[in-house]
């Protein structure tokens, strides 16, 4: 047989042998998968605190990827099919940017990577515990809470809760609706829907805040009324606020590579930096398979250096969030004082899969000492498919901060240009509200929302109990659904208790809610009242609250339509309610078949 023929046979034999051995090699190297309560499936990696890159990360960095984003790890499973994302309008050019990036659609592409099996949500009536369960919907993790039920005022006249200025739930639900699906019930928190919008409450002439009270008959059920408690924090101009030290903690793991995650987060950081003062400083820490100190504290005026550090961020590897938090807080606490605002800002999809601290409780335990020294926290969520809403909300709650979710370039501008930089300075901490209803005037009541901000009535004056914070210019709105009785003039007494930003003892104010504050009809109520009620009722319907089962989105939409006052965000809400109507109708039609 000719030698050339023997050579070809030898090559074919070697190839056949390699192919036959491939399955066993792959199975031997495949990482074991553990299905946890949050249904995450991730490969284990060694944590490296010294910033050194693993060989596989170097290899990934060398692979081509669109728009400078490193491709995900080969061990990352492909995503399940997602509904198409809505297109976003092109961003306008940023004058101060050192580069002119190509036009990007930050909503294209969905989350890839760390996903687990979907868990069924438990029946909302099956548990007496307020926090029903942590469930996974389409790879995203939410914690559902039992909606507040009616309380007989003769048995318990007190309702006590901590203020909440988070807005993540609304923008997250908006993304679901814009992509053609109803948000999971566990993703809907009424208070975050209501507090997403601004209301025209007059600011205080003196002190930290003012209280605005109003009521009107219910448009949903005869014999019931709604009472609104509105709190407005004092406004501090950008030039008057304290110097700020911001530590951006950026998730650069493999799951952050899609356009609506790390690329959008990078542009958002630049927006924030552009709106800081000359005395502010910025530091950047990243976490993935390792934790890296990317930018030492740098004056906000040195935009070129900061932008260069931001532009160099790339995604790849696991997610050691706990280790990253520890490093970011170590940076922040160095400048924490009564004269400086020191805040950690986490930009992530919320997934944490490697390292010593994976749960919210374990992460918070590791940074608790820094929180006590005055460092505050903002969590900014990005992306879908493996979003940990439950973790982000808990971290913001326990970190004395707030939670946002960025679903678009427009939301990034709102959060990073206005909300984040404009309300950095805390004007009151551990803010609690207690409403004492008069049983001679109110038969039953229920607080619409704030289930996860409940405070025991006995702890209202216990200043050791943690509560919510109010930043400069924040307003907070809460709505009660009530059944009136009798003719007593006083319906309730509203009390607010809060500490100064650096104080340890709280002061208390009280306000009488009189019957003459009730409007004769909902149509004669203020536009702010009507719009807040439209938003709260929509949220209550979307989360399938038992108390709202006979309510109609048509009524909510009509309320909102008459209270938009030309505001773009309110007009957008009306469109979202219309979209929710269509989706609920289609869902009911499918069930009826």
mmCIF file of C-alpha atoms in Angstrom, residues 166-491:
data_model
loop_
_atom_site.group_PDB
_atom_site.id
_atom_site.type_symbol
_atom_site.label_atom_id
_atom_site.label_comp_id
_atom_site.label_asym_id
_atom_site.label_seq_id
_atom_site.Cartn_x
_atom_site.Cartn_y
_atom_site.Cartn_z
ATOM 1 C CA UNK A 166 -37.292 52.842 46.166
ATOM 2 C CA UNK A 167 -38.606 52.860 42.595
ATOM 3 C CA UNK A 168 -37.175 49.633 41.125
ATOM 4 C CA UNK A 169 -40.483 47.763 41.032
ATOM 5 C CA UNK A 170 -42.156 50.252 38.694
ATOM 6 C CA UNK A 171 -39.417 50.423 36.055
ATOM 7 C CA UNK A 172 -39.042 46.633 36.181
ATOM 8 C CA UNK A 173 -42.792 46.168 35.631
ATOM 9 C CA UNK A 174 -42.659 48.711 32.817
ATOM 10 C CA UNK A 175 -40.082 46.599 31.049
ATOM 11 C CA UNK A 176 -42.273 43.512 31.307
ATOM 12 C CA UNK A 177 -45.261 45.402 29.886
ATOM 13 C CA UNK A 178 -43.265 46.971 27.080
ATOM 14 C CA UNK A 179 -42.027 43.519 26.122
ATOM 15 C CA UNK A 180 -45.544 42.186 25.924
ATOM 16 C CA UNK A 181 -46.102 40.364 29.210
ATOM 17 C CA UNK A 182 -47.631 41.067 32.605
ATOM 18 C CA UNK A 183 -45.125 41.457 35.449
ATOM 19 C CA UNK A 184 -44.977 38.594 37.982
ATOM 20 C CA UNK A 185 -47.078 39.391 41.058
ATOM 21 C CA UNK A 186 -43.976 39.185 43.259
ATOM 22 C CA UNK A 187 -42.289 41.928 41.212
ATOM 23 C CA UNK A 188 -45.023 44.451 42.019
ATOM 24 C CA UNK A 189 -44.588 46.585 45.150
ATOM 25 C CA UNK A 190 -47.334 49.207 45.358
ATOM 26 C CA UNK A 191 -45.290 51.802 47.227
ATOM 27 C CA UNK A 192 -42.527 51.712 44.611
ATOM 28 C CA UNK A 193 -45.071 52.284 41.846
ATOM 29 C CA UNK A 194 -46.552 55.276 43.671
ATOM 30 C CA UNK A 195 -43.229 56.782 44.739
ATOM 31 C CA UNK A 196 -41.758 56.530 41.245
ATOM 32 C CA UNK A 197 -43.676 59.719 40.423
ATOM 33 C CA UNK A 198 -43.236 63.229 41.740
ATOM 34 C CA UNK A 199 -46.097 65.070 43.417
ATOM 35 C CA UNK A 200 -46.460 68.780 44.011
ATOM 36 C CA UNK A 201 -46.162 68.768 47.773
ATOM 37 C CA UNK A 202 -45.003 72.096 49.171
ATOM 38 C CA UNK A 203 -41.533 71.818 50.779
ATOM 39 C CA UNK A 204 -41.081 72.707 54.451
ATOM 40 C CA UNK A 205 -40.367 76.266 55.505
ATOM 41 C CA UNK A 206 -38.311 74.837 58.342
ATOM 42 C CA UNK A 207 -37.372 71.348 59.517
ATOM 43 C CA UNK A 208 -36.707 68.254 57.433
ATOM 44 C CA UNK A 209 -40.146 67.656 55.919
ATOM 45 C CA UNK A 210 -43.821 68.550 55.667
ATOM 46 C CA UNK A 211 -46.913 66.315 55.678
ATOM 47 C CA UNK A 212 -49.833 66.640 53.231
ATOM 48 C CA UNK A 213 -53.151 64.912 53.965
ATOM 49 C CA UNK A 214 -56.136 64.419 51.650
ATOM 50 C CA UNK A 215 -59.026 61.976 51.171
ATOM 51 C CA UNK A 216 -61.847 61.157 48.775
ATOM 52 C CA UNK A 217 -64.505 58.500 48.100
ATOM 53 C CA UNK A 218 -63.357 55.330 46.372
ATOM 54 C CA UNK A 219 -64.124 55.071 42.636
ATOM 55 C CA UNK A 220 -63.949 51.269 42.955
ATOM 56 C CA UNK A 221 -66.365 50.447 45.794
ATOM 57 C CA UNK A 222 -69.249 52.374 47.296
ATOM 58 C CA UNK A 223 -69.037 52.997 51.015
ATOM 59 C CA UNK A 224 -65.235 53.200 51.005
ATOM 60 C CA UNK A 225 -62.772 56.073 50.900
ATOM 61 C CA UNK A 226 -59.055 56.545 50.340
ATOM 62 C CA UNK A 227 -56.806 58.624 52.596
ATOM 63 C CA UNK A 228 -53.455 59.897 51.372
ATOM 64 C CA UNK A 229 -50.448 60.695 53.531
ATOM 65 C CA UNK A 230 -47.794 62.633 51.609
ATOM 66 C CA UNK A 231 -44.372 63.551 52.993
ATOM 67 C CA UNK A 232 -42.092 66.083 51.286
ATOM 68 C CA UNK A 233 -38.429 66.377 52.214
ATOM 69 C CA UNK A 234 -36.632 69.687 52.202
ATOM 70 C CA UNK A 235 -34.814 70.566 49.011
ATOM 71 C CA UNK A 236 -31.053 71.086 49.034
ATOM 72 C CA UNK A 237 -29.558 72.578 45.890
ATOM 73 C CA UNK A 238 -26.614 70.924 44.180
ATOM 74 C CA UNK A 239 -24.327 73.765 45.221
ATOM 75 C CA UNK A 240 -25.424 73.547 48.874
ATOM 76 C CA UNK A 241 -25.119 69.828 49.500
ATOM 77 C CA UNK A 242 -22.196 68.242 51.283
ATOM 78 C CA UNK A 243 -19.222 66.896 49.285
ATOM 79 C CA UNK A 244 -19.828 63.323 48.161
ATOM 80 C CA UNK A 245 -17.515 60.335 47.872
ATOM 81 C CA UNK A 246 -19.038 57.748 45.540
ATOM 82 C CA UNK A 247 -17.690 54.239 45.177
ATOM 83 C CA UNK A 248 -19.116 52.585 42.078
ATOM 84 C CA UNK A 249 -19.127 48.823 42.556
ATOM 85 C CA UNK A 250 -19.565 47.374 39.075
ATOM 86 C CA UNK A 251 -20.492 43.776 38.299
ATOM 87 C CA UNK A 252 -18.295 42.741 35.347
ATOM 88 C CA UNK A 253 -19.186 39.050 35.403
ATOM 89 C CA UNK A 254 -20.088 37.094 32.292
ATOM 90 C CA UNK A 255 -23.812 37.579 32.835
ATOM 91 C CA UNK A 256 -23.377 41.348 32.421
ATOM 92 C CA UNK A 257 -22.226 41.250 28.801
ATOM 93 C CA UNK A 258 -25.539 42.025 27.031
ATOM 94 C CA UNK A 259 -26.158 45.566 25.807
ATOM 95 C CA UNK A 260 -28.747 46.372 28.473
ATOM 96 C CA UNK A 261 -26.331 45.539 31.272
ATOM 97 C CA UNK A 262 -22.637 46.519 31.430
ATOM 98 C CA UNK A 263 -22.585 48.754 28.312
ATOM 99 C CA UNK A 264 -25.603 50.689 29.639
ATOM 100 C CA UNK A 265 -24.144 50.763 33.166
ATOM 101 C CA UNK A 266 -20.907 52.291 31.868
ATOM 102 C CA UNK A 267 -22.742 55.123 30.144
ATOM 103 C CA UNK A 268 -24.844 55.644 33.276
ATOM 104 C CA UNK A 269 -21.723 56.100 35.426
ATOM 105 C CA UNK A 270 -20.543 58.830 33.048
ATOM 106 C CA UNK A 271 -23.887 60.581 33.429
ATOM 107 C CA UNK A 272 -23.499 60.574 37.213
ATOM 108 C CA UNK A 273 -19.918 61.839 37.083
ATOM 109 C CA UNK A 274 -20.898 64.694 34.769
ATOM 110 C CA UNK A 275 -23.435 65.885 37.354
ATOM 111 C CA UNK A 276 -21.159 65.829 40.406
ATOM 112 C CA UNK A 277 -19.635 68.871 42.113
ATOM 113 C CA UNK A 278 -16.012 69.946 42.060
ATOM 114 C CA UNK A 279 -15.470 68.755 45.648
ATOM 115 C CA UNK A 280 -16.832 65.263 44.989
ATOM 116 C CA UNK A 281 -14.669 62.193 44.477
ATOM 117 C CA UNK A 282 -15.191 58.907 42.637
ATOM 118 C CA UNK A 283 -13.695 55.424 43.055
ATOM 119 C CA UNK A 284 -14.426 52.274 41.043
ATOM 120 C CA UNK A 285 -14.279 48.657 42.195
ATOM 121 C CA UNK A 286 -15.285 45.700 40.026
ATOM 122 C CA UNK A 287 -16.117 42.110 40.812
ATOM 123 C CA UNK A 288 -16.357 39.028 38.643
ATOM 124 C CA UNK A 289 -14.213 35.936 39.141
ATOM 125 C CA UNK A 290 -11.932 38.310 41.046
ATOM 126 C CA UNK A 291 -12.332 41.645 42.816
ATOM 127 C CA UNK A 292 -10.385 44.554 41.341
ATOM 128 C CA UNK A 293 -9.564 48.021 42.563
ATOM 129 C CA UNK A 294 -9.948 49.813 39.210
ATOM 130 C CA UNK A 295 -9.858 53.490 40.192
ATOM 131 C CA UNK A 296 -8.547 55.017 43.402
ATOM 132 C CA UNK A 297 -10.500 57.992 44.792
ATOM 133 C CA UNK A 298 -10.334 60.606 42.041
ATOM 134 C CA UNK A 299 -11.703 64.170 41.884
ATOM 135 C CA UNK A 300 -14.938 64.270 39.893
ATOM 136 C CA UNK A 301 -13.444 67.079 37.843
ATOM 137 C CA UNK A 302 -10.893 64.642 36.362
ATOM 138 C CA UNK A 303 -13.491 63.281 33.956
ATOM 139 C CA UNK A 304 -10.985 62.074 31.381
ATOM 140 C CA UNK A 305 -9.312 59.730 33.846
ATOM 141 C CA UNK A 306 -12.631 58.473 35.223
ATOM 142 C CA UNK A 307 -14.115 57.920 31.749
ATOM 143 C CA UNK A 308 -11.026 56.020 30.646
ATOM 144 C CA UNK A 309 -11.360 53.681 33.623
ATOM 145 C CA UNK A 310 -15.047 53.170 32.843
ATOM 146 C CA UNK A 311 -14.442 52.533 29.139
ATOM 147 C CA UNK A 312 -11.894 49.819 30.002
ATOM 148 C CA UNK A 313 -14.440 47.720 31.922
ATOM 149 C CA UNK A 314 -15.199 44.365 30.295
ATOM 150 C CA UNK A 315 -17.331 41.411 31.300
ATOM 151 C CA UNK A 316 -16.329 37.806 31.961
ATOM 152 C CA UNK A 317 -16.157 35.270 34.796
ATOM 153 C CA UNK A 318 -18.226 34.421 37.856
ATOM 154 C CA UNK A 319 -19.865 36.785 40.347
ATOM 155 C CA UNK A 320 -18.151 37.328 43.702
ATOM 156 C CA UNK A 321 -20.527 40.061 44.881
ATOM 157 C CA UNK A 322 -19.806 39.591 48.582
ATOM 158 C CA UNK A 323 -16.067 40.155 48.150
ATOM 159 C CA UNK A 324 -16.704 43.181 45.955
ATOM 160 C CA UNK A 325 -19.003 44.731 48.540
ATOM 161 C CA UNK A 326 -16.378 44.319 51.226
ATOM 162 C CA UNK A 327 -13.734 46.131 49.152
ATOM 163 C CA UNK A 328 -16.116 48.926 48.089
ATOM 164 C CA UNK A 329 -17.185 49.582 51.669
ATOM 165 C CA UNK A 330 -13.573 49.675 52.831
ATOM 166 C CA UNK A 331 -13.046 52.468 50.310
ATOM 167 C CA UNK A 332 -16.192 54.337 51.295
ATOM 168 C CA UNK A 333 -15.723 54.222 55.057
ATOM 169 C CA UNK A 334 -12.363 56.018 54.795
ATOM 170 C CA UNK A 335 -14.162 59.238 53.903
ATOM 171 C CA UNK A 336 -17.383 58.719 55.871
ATOM 172 C CA UNK A 337 -18.060 61.601 58.260
ATOM 173 C CA UNK A 338 -20.730 64.065 59.215
ATOM 174 C CA UNK A 339 -19.420 66.513 56.624
ATOM 175 C CA UNK A 340 -19.105 64.080 53.676
ATOM 176 C CA UNK A 341 -21.714 61.926 51.947
ATOM 177 C CA UNK A 342 -20.119 58.510 51.483
ATOM 178 C CA UNK A 343 -22.098 56.085 49.333
ATOM 179 C CA UNK A 344 -21.546 52.742 47.638
ATOM 180 C CA UNK A 345 -23.418 52.406 44.330
ATOM 181 C CA UNK A 346 -23.809 48.829 43.095
ATOM 182 C CA UNK A 347 -24.480 48.299 39.383
ATOM 183 C CA UNK A 348 -25.431 44.673 38.739
ATOM 184 C CA UNK A 349 -28.023 42.149 37.622
ATOM 185 C CA UNK A 350 -28.040 41.019 41.252
ATOM 186 C CA UNK A 351 -26.645 37.546 40.639
ATOM 187 C CA UNK A 352 -24.103 36.287 43.181
ATOM 188 C CA UNK A 353 -22.747 32.798 42.640
ATOM 189 C CA UNK A 354 -19.189 32.479 43.968
ATOM 190 C CA UNK A 355 -17.241 33.655 46.969
ATOM 191 C CA UNK A 356 -17.899 33.466 50.721
ATOM 192 C CA UNK A 357 -21.051 35.627 50.847
ATOM 193 C CA UNK A 358 -23.902 34.732 48.483
ATOM 194 C CA UNK A 359 -27.129 35.694 50.286
ATOM 195 C CA UNK A 360 -28.346 39.173 51.227
ATOM 196 C CA UNK A 361 -27.996 38.355 54.921
ATOM 197 C CA UNK A 362 -24.433 37.089 54.638
ATOM 198 C CA UNK A 363 -23.397 40.055 52.485
ATOM 199 C CA UNK A 364 -24.976 42.512 54.904
ATOM 200 C CA UNK A 365 -23.347 40.850 57.905
ATOM 201 C CA UNK A 366 -19.945 41.390 56.297
ATOM 202 C CA UNK A 367 -20.523 45.136 55.831
ATOM 203 C CA UNK A 368 -22.701 45.883 58.864
ATOM 204 C CA UNK A 369 -19.920 47.697 60.674
ATOM 205 C CA UNK A 370 -19.473 50.071 57.724
ATOM 206 C CA UNK A 371 -23.207 50.846 57.552
ATOM 207 C CA UNK A 372 -23.077 51.812 61.245
ATOM 208 C CA UNK A 373 -20.354 54.345 60.418
ATOM 209 C CA UNK A 374 -22.600 56.224 58.008
ATOM 210 C CA UNK A 375 -21.921 54.669 54.605
ATOM 211 C CA UNK A 376 -25.130 54.470 52.567
ATOM 212 C CA UNK A 377 -25.954 52.169 49.649
ATOM 213 C CA UNK A 378 -27.758 52.443 46.318
ATOM 214 C CA UNK A 379 -28.443 49.326 44.277
ATOM 215 C CA UNK A 380 -28.984 49.849 40.553
ATOM 216 C CA UNK A 381 -30.358 46.846 38.684
ATOM 217 C CA UNK A 382 -29.812 46.070 35.013
ATOM 218 C CA UNK A 383 -31.022 43.423 32.590
ATOM 219 C CA UNK A 384 -33.388 40.485 32.618
ATOM 220 C CA UNK A 385 -33.128 36.709 32.573
ATOM 221 C CA UNK A 386 -31.257 36.256 35.843
ATOM 222 C CA UNK A 387 -32.183 39.442 37.692
ATOM 223 C CA UNK A 388 -32.143 39.109 41.496
ATOM 224 C CA UNK A 389 -34.805 41.616 42.491
ATOM 225 C CA UNK A 390 -35.114 40.030 45.944
ATOM 226 C CA UNK A 391 -31.423 40.507 46.692
ATOM 227 C CA UNK A 392 -31.254 44.062 45.377
ATOM 228 C CA UNK A 393 -34.248 45.202 47.418
ATOM 229 C CA UNK A 394 -32.926 43.652 50.642
ATOM 230 C CA UNK A 395 -29.468 45.135 50.208
ATOM 231 C CA UNK A 396 -30.862 48.629 49.688
ATOM 232 C CA UNK A 397 -33.163 48.229 52.677
ATOM 233 C CA UNK A 398 -30.483 47.067 55.088
ATOM 234 C CA UNK A 399 -27.810 49.323 53.597
ATOM 235 C CA UNK A 400 -29.738 52.513 54.464
ATOM 236 C CA UNK A 401 -30.224 53.390 50.820
ATOM 237 C CA UNK A 402 -32.515 52.918 47.865
ATOM 238 C CA UNK A 403 -33.080 50.536 44.974
ATOM 239 C CA UNK A 404 -33.479 51.494 41.333
ATOM 240 C CA UNK A 405 -33.888 49.443 38.165
ATOM 241 C CA UNK A 406 -32.700 50.784 34.817
ATOM 242 C CA UNK A 407 -34.669 49.450 31.866
ATOM 243 C CA UNK A 408 -33.631 52.011 29.251
ATOM 244 C CA UNK A 409 -31.353 54.916 28.408
ATOM 245 C CA UNK A 410 -34.141 57.307 29.448
ATOM 246 C CA UNK A 411 -34.344 55.688 32.897
ATOM 247 C CA UNK A 412 -30.553 55.846 33.211
ATOM 248 C CA UNK A 413 -30.740 59.599 32.650
ATOM 249 C CA UNK A 414 -33.469 59.976 35.263
ATOM 250 C CA UNK A 415 -31.694 57.887 37.900
ATOM 251 C CA UNK A 416 -28.116 59.051 37.358
ATOM 252 C CA UNK A 417 -28.711 62.685 36.393
ATOM 253 C CA UNK A 418 -31.540 63.553 38.768
ATOM 254 C CA UNK A 419 -32.407 61.005 41.431
ATOM 255 C CA UNK A 420 -28.991 59.717 42.427
ATOM 256 C CA UNK A 421 -26.879 62.872 42.327
ATOM 257 C CA UNK A 422 -29.738 65.175 43.313
ATOM 258 C CA UNK A 423 -30.770 63.263 46.438
ATOM 259 C CA UNK A 424 -27.385 62.037 47.669
ATOM 260 C CA UNK A 425 -27.623 63.862 50.973
ATOM 261 C CA UNK A 426 -29.809 62.150 53.592
ATOM 262 C CA UNK A 427 -31.916 64.695 55.469
ATOM 263 C CA UNK A 428 -33.600 62.277 57.908
ATOM 264 C CA UNK A 429 -32.954 58.662 58.854
ATOM 265 C CA UNK A 430 -34.970 55.894 60.485
ATOM 266 C CA UNK A 431 -38.166 57.641 59.412
ATOM 267 C CA UNK A 432 -41.323 55.915 60.664
ATOM 268 C CA UNK A 433 -44.957 56.796 60.111
ATOM 269 C CA UNK A 434 -47.729 55.757 62.467
ATOM 270 C CA UNK A 435 -51.409 56.406 61.794
ATOM 271 C CA UNK A 436 -53.786 56.074 64.741
ATOM 272 C CA UNK A 437 -57.342 55.706 63.475
ATOM 273 C CA UNK A 438 -60.308 56.922 65.492
ATOM 274 C CA UNK A 439 -62.674 53.912 65.865
ATOM 275 C CA UNK A 440 -65.544 56.389 66.233
ATOM 276 C CA UNK A 441 -64.912 57.563 62.672
ATOM 277 C CA UNK A 442 -63.153 54.677 60.900
ATOM 278 C CA UNK A 443 -64.587 51.163 61.046
ATOM 279 C CA UNK A 444 -61.878 49.358 59.048
ATOM 280 C CA UNK A 445 -58.682 50.296 57.224
ATOM 281 C CA UNK A 446 -55.879 48.795 55.178
ATOM 282 C CA UNK A 447 -52.550 50.231 54.072
ATOM 283 C CA UNK A 448 -52.143 49.743 50.311
ATOM 284 C CA UNK A 449 -48.574 48.488 49.960
ATOM 285 C CA UNK A 450 -45.554 48.791 52.278
ATOM 286 C CA UNK A 451 -45.887 45.140 53.325
ATOM 287 C CA UNK A 452 -42.119 44.684 53.516
ATOM 288 C CA UNK A 453 -41.733 47.952 55.455
ATOM 289 C CA UNK A 454 -44.017 46.980 58.320
ATOM 290 C CA UNK A 455 -42.930 48.067 61.800
ATOM 291 C CA UNK A 456 -44.419 46.700 65.009
ATOM 292 C CA UNK A 457 -46.640 49.316 66.631
ATOM 293 C CA UNK A 458 -44.703 48.983 69.876
ATOM 294 C CA UNK A 459 -41.451 49.834 68.051
ATOM 295 C CA UNK A 460 -42.595 53.199 66.741
ATOM 296 C CA UNK A 461 -40.778 54.969 69.571
ATOM 297 C CA UNK A 462 -37.976 52.428 69.835
ATOM 298 C CA UNK A 463 -35.121 54.381 68.284
ATOM 299 C CA UNK A 464 -32.964 51.270 68.003
ATOM 300 C CA UNK A 465 -35.268 49.828 65.344
ATOM 301 C CA UNK A 466 -34.048 50.501 61.807
ATOM 302 C CA UNK A 467 -36.398 52.280 59.399
ATOM 303 C CA UNK A 468 -36.214 54.205 56.118
ATOM 304 C CA UNK A 469 -34.204 57.208 55.009
ATOM 305 C CA UNK A 470 -35.338 60.346 53.181
ATOM 306 C CA UNK A 471 -32.959 62.171 50.888
ATOM 307 C CA UNK A 472 -33.057 65.830 49.966
ATOM 308 C CA UNK A 473 -36.090 66.556 47.806
ATOM 309 C CA UNK A 474 -37.636 63.093 48.199
ATOM 310 C CA UNK A 475 -41.370 62.770 48.568
ATOM 311 C CA UNK A 476 -43.117 59.731 50.011
ATOM 312 C CA UNK A 477 -46.778 58.834 49.488
ATOM 313 C CA UNK A 478 -48.940 56.226 51.223
ATOM 314 C CA UNK A 479 -52.613 55.441 50.648
ATOM 315 C CA UNK A 480 -55.123 53.848 53.015
ATOM 316 C CA UNK A 481 -58.449 52.334 51.974
ATOM 317 C CA UNK A 482 -60.958 52.911 54.766
ATOM 318 C CA UNK A 483 -64.603 52.405 55.726
ATOM 319 C CA UNK A 484 -65.974 55.408 57.576
ATOM 320 C CA UNK A 485 -68.567 55.369 60.335
ATOM 321 C CA UNK A 486 -70.225 57.884 62.659
ATOM 322 C CA UNK A 487 -69.852 61.636 62.512
ATOM 323 C CA UNK A 488 -66.655 62.223 64.525
ATOM 324 C CA UNK A 489 -64.645 65.153 63.187
ATOM 325 C CA UNK A 490 -61.219 63.530 63.652
ATOM 326 C CA UNK A 491 -60.533 60.519 61.426
#
